[in-house]
mmCIF file of C-alpha atoms in Angstrom:
data_model
loop_
_atom_site.group_PDB
_atom_site.id
_atom_site.type_symbol
_atom_site.label_atom_id
_atom_site.label_comp_id
_atom_site.label_asym_id
_atom_site.label_seq_id
_atom_site.Cartn_x
_atom_site.Cartn_y
_atom_site.Cartn_z
ATOM 1 C CA UNK A 72 2.654 -1.620 26.372
ATOM 2 C CA UNK A 73 -0.778 0.010 26.148
ATOM 3 C CA UNK A 74 -1.280 -0.724 29.760
ATOM 4 C CA UNK A 75 1.889 0.891 30.782
ATOM 5 C CA UNK A 76 1.284 3.913 28.789
ATOM 6 C CA UNK A 77 -1.944 4.406 30.634
ATOM 7 C CA UNK A 78 -0.563 3.847 33.964
ATOM 8 C CA UNK A 79 2.269 6.380 33.171
ATOM 9 C CA UNK A 80 -0.471 8.989 32.004
ATOM 10 C CA UNK A 81 -2.604 8.289 35.155
ATOM 11 C CA UNK A 82 0.548 8.424 37.249
ATOM 12 C CA UNK A 83 1.650 11.949 35.701
ATOM 13 C CA UNK A 84 -1.991 13.241 35.931
ATOM 14 C CA UNK A 85 -1.698 14.846 39.469
ATOM 15 C CA UNK A 86 1.556 16.225 37.871
ATOM 16 C CA UNK A 87 0.577 18.450 34.924
ATOM 17 C CA UNK A 88 2.114 21.529 35.738
ATOM 18 C CA UNK A 89 5.535 20.030 36.579
ATOM 19 C CA UNK A 90 5.710 18.178 33.408
ATOM 20 C CA UNK A 91 4.544 20.861 31.645
ATOM 21 C CA UNK A 92 7.587 23.259 33.277
ATOM 22 C CA UNK A 93 9.896 20.143 32.840
ATOM 23 C CA UNK A 94 12.826 21.987 30.505
ATOM 24 C CA UNK A 95 13.875 18.912 28.613
ATOM 25 C CA UNK A 96 10.188 18.137 27.747
ATOM 26 C CA UNK A 97 9.792 21.952 26.595
ATOM 27 C CA UNK A 98 12.592 21.573 24.080
ATOM 28 C CA UNK A 99 11.761 18.277 22.592
ATOM 29 C CA UNK A 100 7.852 19.833 21.821
ATOM 30 C CA UNK A 101 9.614 22.980 20.257
ATOM 31 C CA UNK A 102 12.122 20.994 18.023
ATOM 32 C CA UNK A 103 9.172 19.003 17.326
ATOM 33 C CA UNK A 104 7.055 21.961 16.463
ATOM 34 C CA UNK A 105 9.588 23.212 14.071
ATOM 35 C CA UNK A 106 10.250 19.907 12.449
ATOM 36 C CA UNK A 107 6.641 20.048 11.793
ATOM 37 C CA UNK A 108 6.505 23.519 10.369
ATOM 38 C CA UNK A 109 10.012 22.582 8.315
ATOM 39 C CA UNK A 110 8.227 19.735 6.723
ATOM 40 C CA UNK A 111 4.943 21.669 5.981
ATOM 41 C CA UNK A 112 6.764 24.082 4.401
ATOM 42 C CA UNK A 113 9.157 21.357 2.224
ATOM 43 C CA UNK A 114 5.617 19.669 1.156
ATOM 44 C CA UNK A 115 4.641 22.946 -0.089
ATOM 45 C CA UNK A 116 7.490 24.143 -1.965
ATOM 46 C CA UNK A 117 7.649 19.934 -3.431
ATOM 47 C CA UNK A 118 3.736 20.674 -4.510
ATOM 48 C CA UNK A 119 4.755 24.004 -6.096
ATOM 49 C CA UNK A 120 7.646 22.530 -7.804
ATOM 50 C CA UNK A 121 5.524 19.552 -9.139
ATOM 51 C CA UNK A 122 2.628 21.361 -10.422
ATOM 52 C CA UNK A 123 4.408 22.986 -13.192
ATOM 53 C CA UNK A 124 5.798 19.774 -14.202
ATOM 54 C CA UNK A 125 1.996 18.257 -14.567
ATOM 55 C CA UNK A 126 0.980 21.365 -16.443
ATOM 56 C CA UNK A 127 4.119 21.110 -18.530
ATOM 57 C CA UNK A 128 3.111 17.742 -19.571
ATOM 58 C CA UNK A 129 -0.565 18.467 -20.266
ATOM 59 C CA UNK A 130 0.784 21.343 -22.171
ATOM 60 C CA UNK A 131 3.219 19.307 -23.963
ATOM 61 C CA UNK A 132 0.512 16.419 -24.972
ATOM 62 C CA UNK A 133 -1.553 19.137 -26.224
ATOM 63 C CA UNK A 134 0.956 20.360 -28.632
ATOM 64 C CA UNK A 135 1.526 16.745 -29.536
ATOM 65 C CA UNK A 136 -1.885 16.147 -30.623
ATOM 66 C CA UNK A 137 -2.042 19.452 -32.259
ATOM 67 C CA UNK A 138 1.005 18.647 -34.115
ATOM 68 C CA UNK A 139 -0.006 14.905 -35.039
ATOM 69 C CA UNK A 140 -3.157 16.117 -36.354
ATOM 70 C CA UNK A 141 -1.636 18.735 -38.331
ATOM 71 C CA UNK A 142 0.859 16.346 -39.943
ATOM 72 C CA UNK A 143 -2.188 13.577 -40.578
ATOM 73 C CA UNK A 144 -3.900 16.743 -42.624
ATOM 74 C CA UNK A 145 -1.116 17.661 -44.676
ATOM 75 C CA UNK A 146 -0.256 13.759 -45.101
ATOM 76 C CA UNK A 147 -4.035 13.431 -46.479
ATOM 77 C CA UNK A 148 -3.721 16.512 -48.280
ATOM 78 C CA UNK A 149 -0.400 15.505 -50.223
ATOM 79 C CA UNK A 150 -1.962 12.354 -50.780
ATOM 80 C CA UNK A 151 -5.099 14.021 -52.744
ATOM 81 C CA UNK A 152 -2.875 16.550 -54.368
ATOM 82 C CA UNK A 153 -0.963 13.399 -55.972
ATOM 83 C CA UNK A 154 -3.950 11.363 -56.463
ATOM 84 C CA UNK A 155 -2.492 8.628 -54.247
ATOM 85 C CA UNK A 156 -5.140 8.374 -51.484
ATOM 86 C CA UNK A 157 -5.168 4.483 -51.609
#
């Protein structure tokens, strides 16, 4: 397959202008460029969509840790107040 592609490349080397002006090839290249741009935009949008989720997860973990610490402190304080820190 590689040899075949090399032969095609060598055969077309003399006809670069004709190949570049070939309408179906131009259309295919334009469609490919549009598709690449659309994929890039979608990837950027997905990255933005998931960025807040990651941030939100981290914020929730921090809040959970603070809440757990507060509850632990309150439990210790209650145990001390009733004299049951056994």
